[in-house]
Amino acid sequence: MSRTLTELAVEVLGTADGREKTARSHAAAKLWRDSRAAGAPLEIGAATPPDRPARPARPELLAPREMPKRRPGSEHGRIALIHAVAHIELNAVDLHWDAVARFAETPLPLGYFDDWVQAADEESKHFNLLCDRLEALGSHYGALPAHEGMWRAAEDTAQDLLARLAVVPMVLEARGLDVTPGMIEIFRKANDTETVAALEIIYAEEVHHVSYGSKWFHFLCGRHDLDPAPVFRDLVRRHFHASLKPPFNEEKRAEAGIPPDFYWPLAEETAPKRG
C-alpha cells in the first residue's frame, strides 16, 4: 500500500539511530522524487509528527554552559568540532522532515515539499559524511556530549510556518554560512583534506537550504500582503532566544536571498553600547 509523504516523514522522525534515520530519509526522498518524475506524486497526507524526534541513547545532551571547551587546533578539538557539526546535521534532517509533516495542511505548492525533501536528503548525506570522518579519526557520533537545545527552535515555531522559516533556515542555517569558512580553514591548516572536502560540500548545499527558507518566507509574505523585512525581524525577536552577532557572510546570505536589512538591525539592537 502506498504511503503518503507525511507518513514517510513521521517514520524518519520516529527513527532513533542516526545511520538508520538517514537511510530512511534517503529512501523517502527517492520515493518522492521518483513519484514526481513519473507524474504521479505521492499524496501529501496528514500524518502527525512527534513533538520531539526519536534520538539515540548517545550522545549525552548537555546545556550550552555545561559543554566542555576544546581547542580546535588540537586533534581532540577537531574531532569535537566534527562531532558538533554532525549533531547539527542530524537535527537538521529532523527539522526538514518536520517542516514537511507539521505544515502539510497549509495550502502550499508541491515545490515547497520538493525543496524540504531535497534539503532533508542532503542533510542526511552531510551527517553520514561527518560520521565517516569521525570513524576514520578513531571516534564516532555519540562518543562526545552534544548541545541539548537544538530542537528548541522547532518547538518554539511549531504553530507558525512563517516563524519556522525565519528562525530555522534564515537564522540558524544562515549562521552556518557565517562560520563554515573558518571551520574549513582549521582543517586545511591541519592538512585534513578529507574533512575539508566534506565541509565544502556542506557549505555549498547549505546555501540552497537558506535560499529555500527565504523563497517560501517571501512567498507567504506575498500571499498575506506583508512586508518581509519587518515581519522577519519581529518573528526573530519573538522566537529566537539568542542574539545575532557579526561577522556575517553577507555575500552568501545575499546569494541565498537574505539582504542585510533583514539581520543587521537585529544585530545592532543587541550590540554592546559604547561610551
mmCIF file with all atom_site columns, C-alpha atoms in Angstrom, residues 2-115:
data_model
loop_
_atom_site.group_PDB
_atom_site.id
_atom_site.type_symbol
_atom_site.label_atom_id
_atom_site.label_alt_id
_atom_site.label_comp_id
_atom_site.label_asym_id
_atom_site.label_entity_id
_atom_site.label_seq_id
_atom_site.pdbx_PDB_ins_code
_atom_site.Cartn_x
_atom_site.Cartn_y
_atom_site.Cartn_z
_atom_site.occupancy
_atom_site.B_iso_or_equiv
_atom_site.pdbx_formal_charge
_atom_site.auth_seq_id
_atom_site.auth_comp_id
_atom_site.auth_asym_id
_atom_site.auth_atom_id
_atom_site.pdbx_PDB_model_num
ATOM 1   C CA . SER A 1 2   ? 1.472  3.347  -0.989  1.00 0.00 ? 2   SER A CA 1
ATOM 2   C CA . ARG A 1 3   ? 2.340  5.654  1.865   1.00 0.00 ? 3   ARG A CA 1
ATOM 3   C CA . THR A 1 4   ? 1.864  9.394  1.999   1.00 0.00 ? 4   THR A CA 1
ATOM 4   C CA . LEU A 1 5   ? 4.729  11.857 2.152   1.00 0.00 ? 5   LEU A CA 1
ATOM 5   C CA . THR A 1 6   ? 3.838  12.865 5.704   1.00 0.00 ? 6   THR A CA 1
ATOM 6   C CA . GLU A 1 7   ? 3.806  9.205  6.786   1.00 0.00 ? 7   GLU A CA 1
ATOM 7   C CA . LEU A 1 8   ? 7.306  8.824  5.363   1.00 0.00 ? 8   LEU A CA 1
ATOM 8   C CA . ALA A 1 9   ? 8.373  11.987 7.198   1.00 0.00 ? 9   ALA A CA 1
ATOM 9   C CA . VAL A 1 10  ? 6.996  10.702 10.508  1.00 0.00 ? 10  VAL A CA 1
ATOM 10  C CA . GLU A 1 11  ? 8.824  7.393  10.009  1.00 0.00 ? 11  GLU A CA 1
ATOM 11  C CA . VAL A 1 12  ? 12.103 9.293  9.714   1.00 0.00 ? 12  VAL A CA 1
ATOM 12  C CA . LEU A 1 13  ? 11.286 11.395 12.778  1.00 0.00 ? 13  LEU A CA 1
ATOM 13  C CA . GLY A 1 14  ? 10.458 8.243  14.737  1.00 0.00 ? 14  GLY A CA 1
ATOM 14  C CA . THR A 1 15  ? 13.775 6.522  13.974  1.00 0.00 ? 15  THR A CA 1
ATOM 15  C CA . ALA A 1 16  ? 16.372 6.874  16.748  1.00 0.00 ? 16  ALA A CA 1
ATOM 16  C CA . ASP A 1 17  ? 19.656 5.605  15.285  1.00 0.00 ? 17  ASP A CA 1
ATOM 17  C CA . GLY A 1 18  ? 21.411 8.249  13.184  1.00 0.00 ? 18  GLY A CA 1
ATOM 18  C CA . ARG A 1 19  ? 22.561 5.972  10.373  1.00 0.00 ? 19  ARG A CA 1
ATOM 19  C CA . GLU A 1 20  ? 19.153 4.278  10.189  1.00 0.00 ? 20  GLU A CA 1
ATOM 20  C CA . LYS A 1 21  ? 17.373 7.645  10.310  1.00 0.00 ? 21  LYS A CA 1
ATOM 21  C CA . THR A 1 22  ? 19.392 8.940  7.384   1.00 0.00 ? 22  THR A CA 1
ATOM 22  C CA . ALA A 1 23  ? 18.873 5.712  5.413   1.00 0.00 ? 23  ALA A CA 1
ATOM 23  C CA . ARG A 1 24  ? 15.112 6.129  5.829   1.00 0.00 ? 24  ARG A CA 1
ATOM 24  C CA . SER A 1 25  ? 15.462 9.770  4.872   1.00 0.00 ? 25  SER A CA 1
ATOM 25  C CA . HIS A 1 26  ? 17.295 8.906  1.652   1.00 0.00 ? 26  HIS A CA 1
ATOM 26  C CA . ALA A 1 27  ? 14.703 6.233  0.814   1.00 0.00 ? 27  ALA A CA 1
ATOM 27  C CA . ALA A 1 28  ? 11.779 8.603  1.451   1.00 0.00 ? 28  ALA A CA 1
ATOM 28  C CA . ALA A 1 29  ? 13.362 11.322 -0.673  1.00 0.00 ? 29  ALA A CA 1
ATOM 29  C CA . LYS A 1 30  ? 13.875 8.859  -3.533  1.00 0.00 ? 30  LYS A CA 1
ATOM 30  C CA . LEU A 1 31  ? 10.251 7.724  -3.353  1.00 0.00 ? 31  LEU A CA 1
ATOM 31  C CA . TRP A 1 32  ? 9.108  11.344 -3.522  1.00 0.00 ? 32  TRP A CA 1
ATOM 32  C CA . ARG A 1 33  ? 11.381 12.245 -6.428  1.00 0.00 ? 33  ARG A CA 1
ATOM 33  C CA . ASP A 1 34  ? 10.506 9.091  -8.364  1.00 0.00 ? 34  ASP A CA 1
ATOM 34  C CA . SER A 1 35  ? 6.784  9.734  -7.931  1.00 0.00 ? 35  SER A CA 1
ATOM 35  C CA . ARG A 1 36  ? 7.220  13.339 -9.077  1.00 0.00 ? 36  ARG A CA 1
ATOM 36  C CA . ALA A 1 37  ? 9.239  12.242 -12.125 1.00 0.00 ? 37  ALA A CA 1
ATOM 37  C CA . ALA A 1 38  ? 6.519  9.733  -13.021 1.00 0.00 ? 38  ALA A CA 1
ATOM 38  C CA . GLY A 1 39  ? 3.910  12.496 -12.938 1.00 0.00 ? 39  GLY A CA 1
ATOM 39  C CA . ALA A 1 40  ? 2.043  10.850 -10.065 1.00 0.00 ? 40  ALA A CA 1
ATOM 40  C CA . PRO A 1 41  ? 3.334  12.476 -6.869  1.00 0.00 ? 41  PRO A CA 1
ATOM 41  C CA . LEU A 1 42  ? 2.715  10.741 -3.568  1.00 0.00 ? 42  LEU A CA 1
ATOM 42  C CA . GLU A 1 43  ? -0.256 12.062 -1.651  1.00 0.00 ? 43  GLU A CA 1
ATOM 43  C CA . ILE A 1 44  ? 0.918  14.611 0.923   1.00 0.00 ? 44  ILE A CA 1
ATOM 44  C CA . GLY A 1 45  ? -1.378 13.208 3.614   1.00 0.00 ? 45  GLY A CA 1
ATOM 45  C CA . ALA A 1 46  ? -1.776 14.450 7.182   1.00 0.00 ? 46  ALA A CA 1
ATOM 46  C CA . ALA A 1 47  ? 0.335  12.235 9.481   1.00 0.00 ? 47  ALA A CA 1
ATOM 47  C CA . THR A 1 48  ? 1.112  13.961 12.787  1.00 0.00 ? 48  THR A CA 1
ATOM 48  C CA . PRO A 1 49  ? 4.800  14.425 13.625  1.00 0.00 ? 49  PRO A CA 1
ATOM 49  C CA . PRO A 1 50  ? 6.010  13.799 17.188  1.00 0.00 ? 50  PRO A CA 1
ATOM 50  C CA . ASP A 1 51  ? 6.692  16.769 19.452  1.00 0.00 ? 51  ASP A CA 1
ATOM 51  C CA . ARG A 1 52  ? 10.307 15.569 19.660  1.00 0.00 ? 52  ARG A CA 1
ATOM 52  C CA . PRO A 1 53  ? 12.046 13.221 17.215  1.00 0.00 ? 53  PRO A CA 1
ATOM 53  C CA . ALA A 1 54  ? 13.493 9.899  18.334  1.00 0.00 ? 54  ALA A CA 1
ATOM 54  C CA . ARG A 1 55  ? 17.146 10.105 19.346  1.00 0.00 ? 55  ARG A CA 1
ATOM 55  C CA . PRO A 1 56  ? 19.868 7.547  20.076  1.00 0.00 ? 56  PRO A CA 1
ATOM 56  C CA . ALA A 1 57  ? 20.884 6.936  23.703  1.00 0.00 ? 57  ALA A CA 1
ATOM 57  C CA . ARG A 1 58  ? 24.198 8.675  22.972  1.00 0.00 ? 58  ARG A CA 1
ATOM 58  C CA . PRO A 1 59  ? 25.380 11.391 22.712  1.00 0.00 ? 59  PRO A CA 1
ATOM 59  C CA . GLU A 1 60  ? 24.663 12.699 26.186  1.00 0.00 ? 60  GLU A CA 1
ATOM 60  C CA . LEU A 1 61  ? 22.834 16.009 25.767  1.00 0.00 ? 61  LEU A CA 1
ATOM 61  C CA . LEU A 1 62  ? 24.097 18.930 27.859  1.00 0.00 ? 62  LEU A CA 1
ATOM 62  C CA . ALA A 1 63  ? 23.052 22.529 28.394  1.00 0.00 ? 63  ALA A CA 1
ATOM 63  C CA . PRO A 1 64  ? 25.260 25.001 26.488  1.00 0.00 ? 64  PRO A CA 1
ATOM 64  C CA . ARG A 1 65  ? 27.013 26.171 29.683  1.00 0.00 ? 65  ARG A CA 1
ATOM 65  C CA . GLU A 1 66  ? 27.907 22.544 30.508  1.00 0.00 ? 66  GLU A CA 1
ATOM 66  C CA . MET A 1 67  ? 29.536 21.769 27.164  1.00 0.00 ? 67  MET A CA 1
ATOM 67  C CA . PRO A 1 68  ? 33.286 21.155 27.559  1.00 0.00 ? 68  PRO A CA 1
ATOM 68  C CA . LYS A 1 69  ? 35.598 23.653 25.896  1.00 0.00 ? 69  LYS A CA 1
ATOM 69  C CA . ARG A 1 70  ? 38.181 22.228 23.499  1.00 0.00 ? 70  ARG A CA 1
ATOM 70  C CA . ARG A 1 71  ? 40.882 23.924 21.457  1.00 0.00 ? 71  ARG A CA 1
ATOM 71  C CA . PRO A 1 72  ? 40.028 23.491 17.748  1.00 0.00 ? 72  PRO A CA 1
ATOM 72  C CA . GLY A 1 73  ? 43.725 23.462 16.868  1.00 0.00 ? 73  GLY A CA 1
ATOM 73  C CA . SER A 1 74  ? 44.279 20.146 18.670  1.00 0.00 ? 74  SER A CA 1
ATOM 74  C CA . GLU A 1 75  ? 43.303 16.767 17.266  1.00 0.00 ? 75  GLU A CA 1
ATOM 75  C CA . HIS A 1 76  ? 40.781 16.251 20.073  1.00 0.00 ? 76  HIS A CA 1
ATOM 76  C CA . GLY A 1 77  ? 39.409 19.714 19.421  1.00 0.00 ? 77  GLY A CA 1
ATOM 77  C CA . ARG A 1 78  ? 38.979 18.993 15.706  1.00 0.00 ? 78  ARG A CA 1
ATOM 78  C CA . ILE A 1 79  ? 37.190 15.710 16.471  1.00 0.00 ? 79  ILE A CA 1
ATOM 79  C CA . ALA A 1 80  ? 34.901 17.605 18.865  1.00 0.00 ? 80  ALA A CA 1
ATOM 80  C CA . LEU A 1 81  ? 34.175 20.172 16.145  1.00 0.00 ? 81  LEU A CA 1
ATOM 81  C CA . ILE A 1 82  ? 33.266 17.460 13.611  1.00 0.00 ? 82  ILE A CA 1
ATOM 82  C CA . HIS A 1 83  ? 31.065 15.819 16.260  1.00 0.00 ? 83  HIS A CA 1
ATOM 83  C CA . ALA A 1 84  ? 29.278 19.104 16.980  1.00 0.00 ? 84  ALA A CA 1
ATOM 84  C CA . VAL A 1 85  ? 28.573 19.694 13.290  1.00 0.00 ? 85  VAL A CA 1
ATOM 85  C CA . ALA A 1 86  ? 27.363 16.088 12.859  1.00 0.00 ? 86  ALA A CA 1
ATOM 86  C CA . HIS A 1 87  ? 24.902 16.715 15.707  1.00 0.00 ? 87  HIS A CA 1
ATOM 87  C CA . ILE A 1 88  ? 23.652 19.843 13.954  1.00 0.00 ? 88  ILE A CA 1
ATOM 88  C CA . GLU A 1 89  ? 23.224 17.948 10.681  1.00 0.00 ? 89  GLU A CA 1
ATOM 89  C CA . LEU A 1 90  ? 21.238 15.135 12.331  1.00 0.00 ? 90  LEU A CA 1
ATOM 90  C CA . ASN A 1 91  ? 18.922 17.697 13.896  1.00 0.00 ? 91  ASN A CA 1
ATOM 91  C CA . ALA A 1 92  ? 18.592 19.370 10.503  1.00 0.00 ? 92  ALA A CA 1
ATOM 92  C CA . VAL A 1 93  ? 17.368 16.081 8.984   1.00 0.00 ? 93  VAL A CA 1
ATOM 93  C CA . ASP A 1 94  ? 14.557 16.069 11.531  1.00 0.00 ? 94  ASP A CA 1
ATOM 94  C CA . LEU A 1 95  ? 13.863 19.792 11.203  1.00 0.00 ? 95  LEU A CA 1
ATOM 95  C CA . HIS A 1 96  ? 13.297 19.488 7.458   1.00 0.00 ? 96  HIS A CA 1
ATOM 96  C CA . TRP A 1 97  ? 11.103 16.390 7.674   1.00 0.00 ? 97  TRP A CA 1
ATOM 97  C CA . ASP A 1 98  ? 9.174  18.101 10.468  1.00 0.00 ? 98  ASP A CA 1
ATOM 98  C CA . ALA A 1 99  ? 8.639  21.088 8.146   1.00 0.00 ? 99  ALA A CA 1
ATOM 99  C CA . VAL A 1 100 ? 7.143  18.659 5.613   1.00 0.00 ? 100 VAL A CA 1
ATOM 100 C CA . ALA A 1 101 ? 4.777  16.919 8.041   1.00 0.00 ? 101 ALA A CA 1
ATOM 101 C CA . ARG A 1 102 ? 3.874  19.678 10.526  1.00 0.00 ? 102 ARG A CA 1
ATOM 102 C CA . PHE A 1 103 ? 2.737  22.219 7.957   1.00 0.00 ? 103 PHE A CA 1
ATOM 103 C CA . ALA A 1 104 ? 1.227  19.838 5.402   1.00 0.00 ? 104 ALA A CA 1
ATOM 104 C CA . GLU A 1 105 ? -2.269 21.246 5.942   1.00 0.00 ? 105 GLU A CA 1
ATOM 105 C CA . THR A 1 106 ? -1.122 24.733 4.927   1.00 0.00 ? 106 THR A CA 1
ATOM 106 C CA . PRO A 1 107 ? -2.051 25.273 1.254   1.00 0.00 ? 107 PRO A CA 1
ATOM 107 C CA . LEU A 1 108 ? 1.350  25.151 -0.443  1.00 0.00 ? 108 LEU A CA 1
ATOM 108 C CA . PRO A 1 109 ? 2.638  24.329 -3.933  1.00 0.00 ? 109 PRO A CA 1
ATOM 109 C CA . LEU A 1 110 ? 4.327  20.974 -4.418  1.00 0.00 ? 110 LEU A CA 1
ATOM 110 C CA . GLY A 1 111 ? 7.564  22.899 -4.848  1.00 0.00 ? 111 GLY A CA 1
ATOM 111 C CA . TYR A 1 112 ? 7.574  23.549 -1.079  1.00 0.00 ? 112 TYR A CA 1
ATOM 112 C CA . PHE A 1 113 ? 7.731  19.799 -0.467  1.00 0.00 ? 113 PHE A CA 1
ATOM 113 C CA . ASP A 1 114 ? 10.292 19.329 -3.250  1.00 0.00 ? 114 ASP A CA 1
ATOM 114 C CA . ASP A 1 115 ? 12.604 21.795 -1.531  1.00 0.00 ? 115 ASP A CA 1
#
